[in-house]
Amino acid sequence: MRKRVIATAVLAASLVAGGLQAQDAYRLTRSGSAIVIDRDDLWSHWALQNNRVISLATRLDSASIFTIDQGVRTRYMRSQINAALDAGEFTYFDAVRTGRDATGGMTAQSNSSRARRVADADLSTYWEPSRADFNSDGLRDWEIEIDLGRLVHVDSVTLVFPPGVIGVDGEEDAGDPIKNFALFAGTGERSGGRQGQTDSKILQFDFIARATDADLVATDDDEYLTYTASLIPLDDADFDEDGAPDMSGSMVHYFRIKVTGSALGRKTFIGDGEEARLEYEGLSSTRQGDRVYQRVTAGGLLTPVSQEIYESVLNAEEQGPIRYYIPEVPRLLEFQVWGKGDNIAHSPELRAGASFEQGGWCGLGSTACNATDGALQTWWTANVWSQFVNRGTLWIDLGATFWVDRTAMILKWTSGRTKGSFMGNGFWLSDGSLVSPINLQGVEDFGQLETGVQWDNIIPKVKFDNLDQKVRMFEESFPLRKVRYVMARNVDPTGGEWEGAYVDPGNLSELVLYGEGYPVSVFLNSPPILLNDTDDLSAVQQTTLSKISWVGEAVITTRDPLTGELTETLESLVDHPEVSLEIQTRTSQTTDTSYTYYATAGGIAKEVSQQEYDDLIQKWAIYNYVVDNNLDTAHHRKSKDEDGDGQKHEDWFDGIDNDGDGLIDEDWTRVRPGRDVPKEEATLEAVLEFSGWSSWSAAYKPTDGVNEALVTSPSPRKFLQIRVNLRSDDPHKTAKISEIRVELVRPLSQAMAGELAVLTEIGALRDLSEAPIRDDYLPPIDVSPLTPQTFSYFIRAAGPDPTQFQVRNGFNEILIRTREPAELLGVRTGTVDVDGTQAMATTFTENYLAGPDGVFRSADGTDSLTVLPAGEDSLLFRLPQSLNRGLTGDTQGIVEIRFRAPTYREGTEFESFVRTTGDDFFQRVDIDNRDASELVESNSALVRLDNNSGGLIHDVEMIPYVTPNGDLHNDELVVAFTLLRVLNDVPIEVTVFDLNGRQVRRMEDLEDFVEIAPVDDTDVVEEADEGADAGPVLFTGTSGRVEFTWDARDDEGNLVAPGIYVMRIRIDADKEYGDALRTVSVVY
């Protein structure tokens, strides 16, 4: 029988990490004219993207740090929580009891179905023992266990009980508090584990407290009774060895409440006799307790008997009085576990983070992720190394930046000299600020973090050396700070005695981080969106991206000073400059395919190399050939050179002369059908990947106060991706994104190219009516930022699609974003012959120059160009006729725009757009490595500055005196300067000193500055500094003109004394400082 080769090709469009499906992440309007994301089900299919490791991403609805409710916002990390409420949301590996994953929750020995009600935040629900267990024998089962689902740093627990007041006049009976109970807690340690037992399936519980109903405290409104027990560490936590733990609370995974006493059915004696009977029968069934039947003995004594004997055996003289009781109705309303807050470090891989140690990461030769999985019985094994090497180092990427002010650790006890503790506690935190370049292609590159980011040690000296104390549970608190990365190492405190020792490692079971506030910065990515009209990836793109608009708000959290309750409100982003909603796009035209090779045996697939895969395919091909052709191969032998050419097994069974000796299949080994079947099957997985992405656009900013902007990513393209950065420098504020809309239009040109040149001095003087000379144009390289330059911008455009009625006229309006105020000098138009994407011959047929009245007219004066209103950083004009209407084949339209403008920032890109009069939609001109005209050789619209242009600060302008006498003349000093060559927003600080060097005034707040002409183009949002501490909103600026004022007052708001002062302007940018000093006189 022929055996079939299982070599399958699986085509999977893996859009982003996490397997997102693009069609579920957006919708098209009915007309197909816009891509819209405006529903929670669409947002759910976006990804939380790690901004430094592209392979780390997770779906938004799987990440625990988002609220998806009429939009997306980050979740507020609380500084105190009731950890019992969300226990059911956590899963961990239960190594003690089941050996498999377990989920947190509440169980009870009696009436277990009601156990979950003690942690539902509803005081109208409760647990009570079942009626079947309401007896002295059943009392042993009155026990509740609370599994928090993970280790939590717990301060205290509170039990809430009913007041024990019997309901009257139809009121619902709330029940009674539990009469006697004991409270136990456990970390997840195995019972007897510290005595060497490794097979016990029972958890260790430590006694916490014992209480009776007399110990309960009424709430302020007397509506409930409560009992609160504070916790102390359940493991060694004494660094200074004074007998008292050096941390508050304890790390806890489990609680157990054991009821140790109850009045059962006889809580309150009503009485005996007829009056008592009537009162008893007037009670609800819940409050009808025991009835004690009694016999009158011959001696006149009363002894209890059963109801049956009382009623059927005893005569009237023997029947004593019946005693009536109100029962205990024991109920527990709530069990509240007061933890330090939401654990920011728990399972970072669930929110686009990861854990890694040198040599492997989670599941790949490492136990790194065990330190954040919530369980004691799984741990990261930390061997001892020097603090100066990265061996034995754990790195944790939280996936985003958070506000943190506390950490705690618990280590697993083991036998040996260190008892599972670290010899030297090495723990460091980083906000992600770079000190040297890093390139994290994958988690395996986390070792670069050692020297690539700024680390701060959080362990004080008294807690570092742990050789003698062997502390396994400790905490550390610090001022609220931004944290992105954690680094941990079991450091040799002796300086070398223990380095490299593998015999006594530390066992870090859990590291937790707590703080308060919204995440500082998170990135949300859409899957790549196919822009074709068809799912055929090879189809020609028929739509272009025009405009992007969005709906967003600021989310503000406030705490009630009396109740501590947190409240979220929505406000305008305009009123909260410390909160930003940054939306960017990128596009791609190409895809690629990557292959993964597997060998499968017994249903288990293992990844193999391509060579191993090819060898397995060959084995199957040989076997199938033998079976299909019924070949007799018995005469072939493994060790024989059957054709005598000095080689063995070089001509395998395939009907081909593989060794070129004229013989076919003569030298191979025996293959027996049914017996020599290859043991593994070959499987090929082909994954469609997206390549050729453009750079991320600059963050889109509102236009004229409206949340919309032109799409600046290259278009038309086949694929679009959108990302949103929710960012805030205030822990109590964040941004919310509710809707994104991208307008789609038919392209006004089927192909466009933009190219920039700097004119030479001679070229700048040459009239546009003269024939162009190639030597007049230079690439925009080594451009001086100190003086305005004369530029020529060329745009080449093919004709529109003649089959599309709405765009058949092409375009006649052109917009150029110059980033700085620009002066239009002239325009000329014509045609250019092209060969594919290369411009071959440019011919200008018309030019437009400004006359005395400022109107740009054609050479014969019959036509004029109309300059349209635009922002001061743009040029917008209308040609008298379409540039590209009716053009076909290798002839395309071309326009040269000549203008003068300064350029302050390295890498400034002059973007351009076109549209038709009367249309609101612009189409972007492609400027990425494009050839617009053979006259220019830049293939770019990017400006490179002259590196010899000096420092960062230039052209400081100010009147060197101020007279603050209230006459509104020179009452304030106004200073303006130009900031050059800054690639990203940087802090700007101005300090005023007296002549003794004493600081008089420091200005760094946003309100002190005015940014006159900023450059906002940036493609380094993911590398933005997230490390500044909480405090005032600092002014940051990019290249451009900046202005600030000084009112001659000091830091206390008082007028300074008359005299001479020194003013220092300081810029901290890209590892370079810029300083400028000026003197100013104060006179009044």
JSON list of C-alpha atoms in Angstrom, two decimals, residues 280-288:
[
{"chain": "A", "resi": 280, "resn": "TYR", "atom": "CA", "xyz": [-42.66, 31.20, 68.32]},
{"chain": "A", "resi": 281, "resn": "GLU", "atom": "CA", "xyz": [-45.32, 30.51, 65.71]},
{"chain": "A", "resi": 282, "resn": "GLY", "atom": "CA", "xyz": [-45.39, 34.20, 64.82]},
{"chain": "A", "resi": 283, "resn": "LEU", "atom": "CA", "xyz": [-41.78, 34.04, 63.68]},
{"chain": "A", "resi": 284, "resn": "SER", "atom": "CA", "xyz": [-40.64, 33.31, 60.13]},
{"chain": "A", "resi": 285, "resn": "SER", "atom": "CA", "xyz": [-39.60, 29.74, 59.44]},
{"chain": "A", "resi": 286, "resn": "THR", "atom": "CA", "xyz": [-35.97, 30.91, 59.35]},
{"chain": "A", "resi": 287, "resn": "ARG", "atom": "CA", "xyz": [-36.25, 32.12, 62.92]},
{"chain": "A", "resi": 288, "resn": "GLN", "atom": "CA", "xyz": [-38.12, 29.14, 64.34]}
]
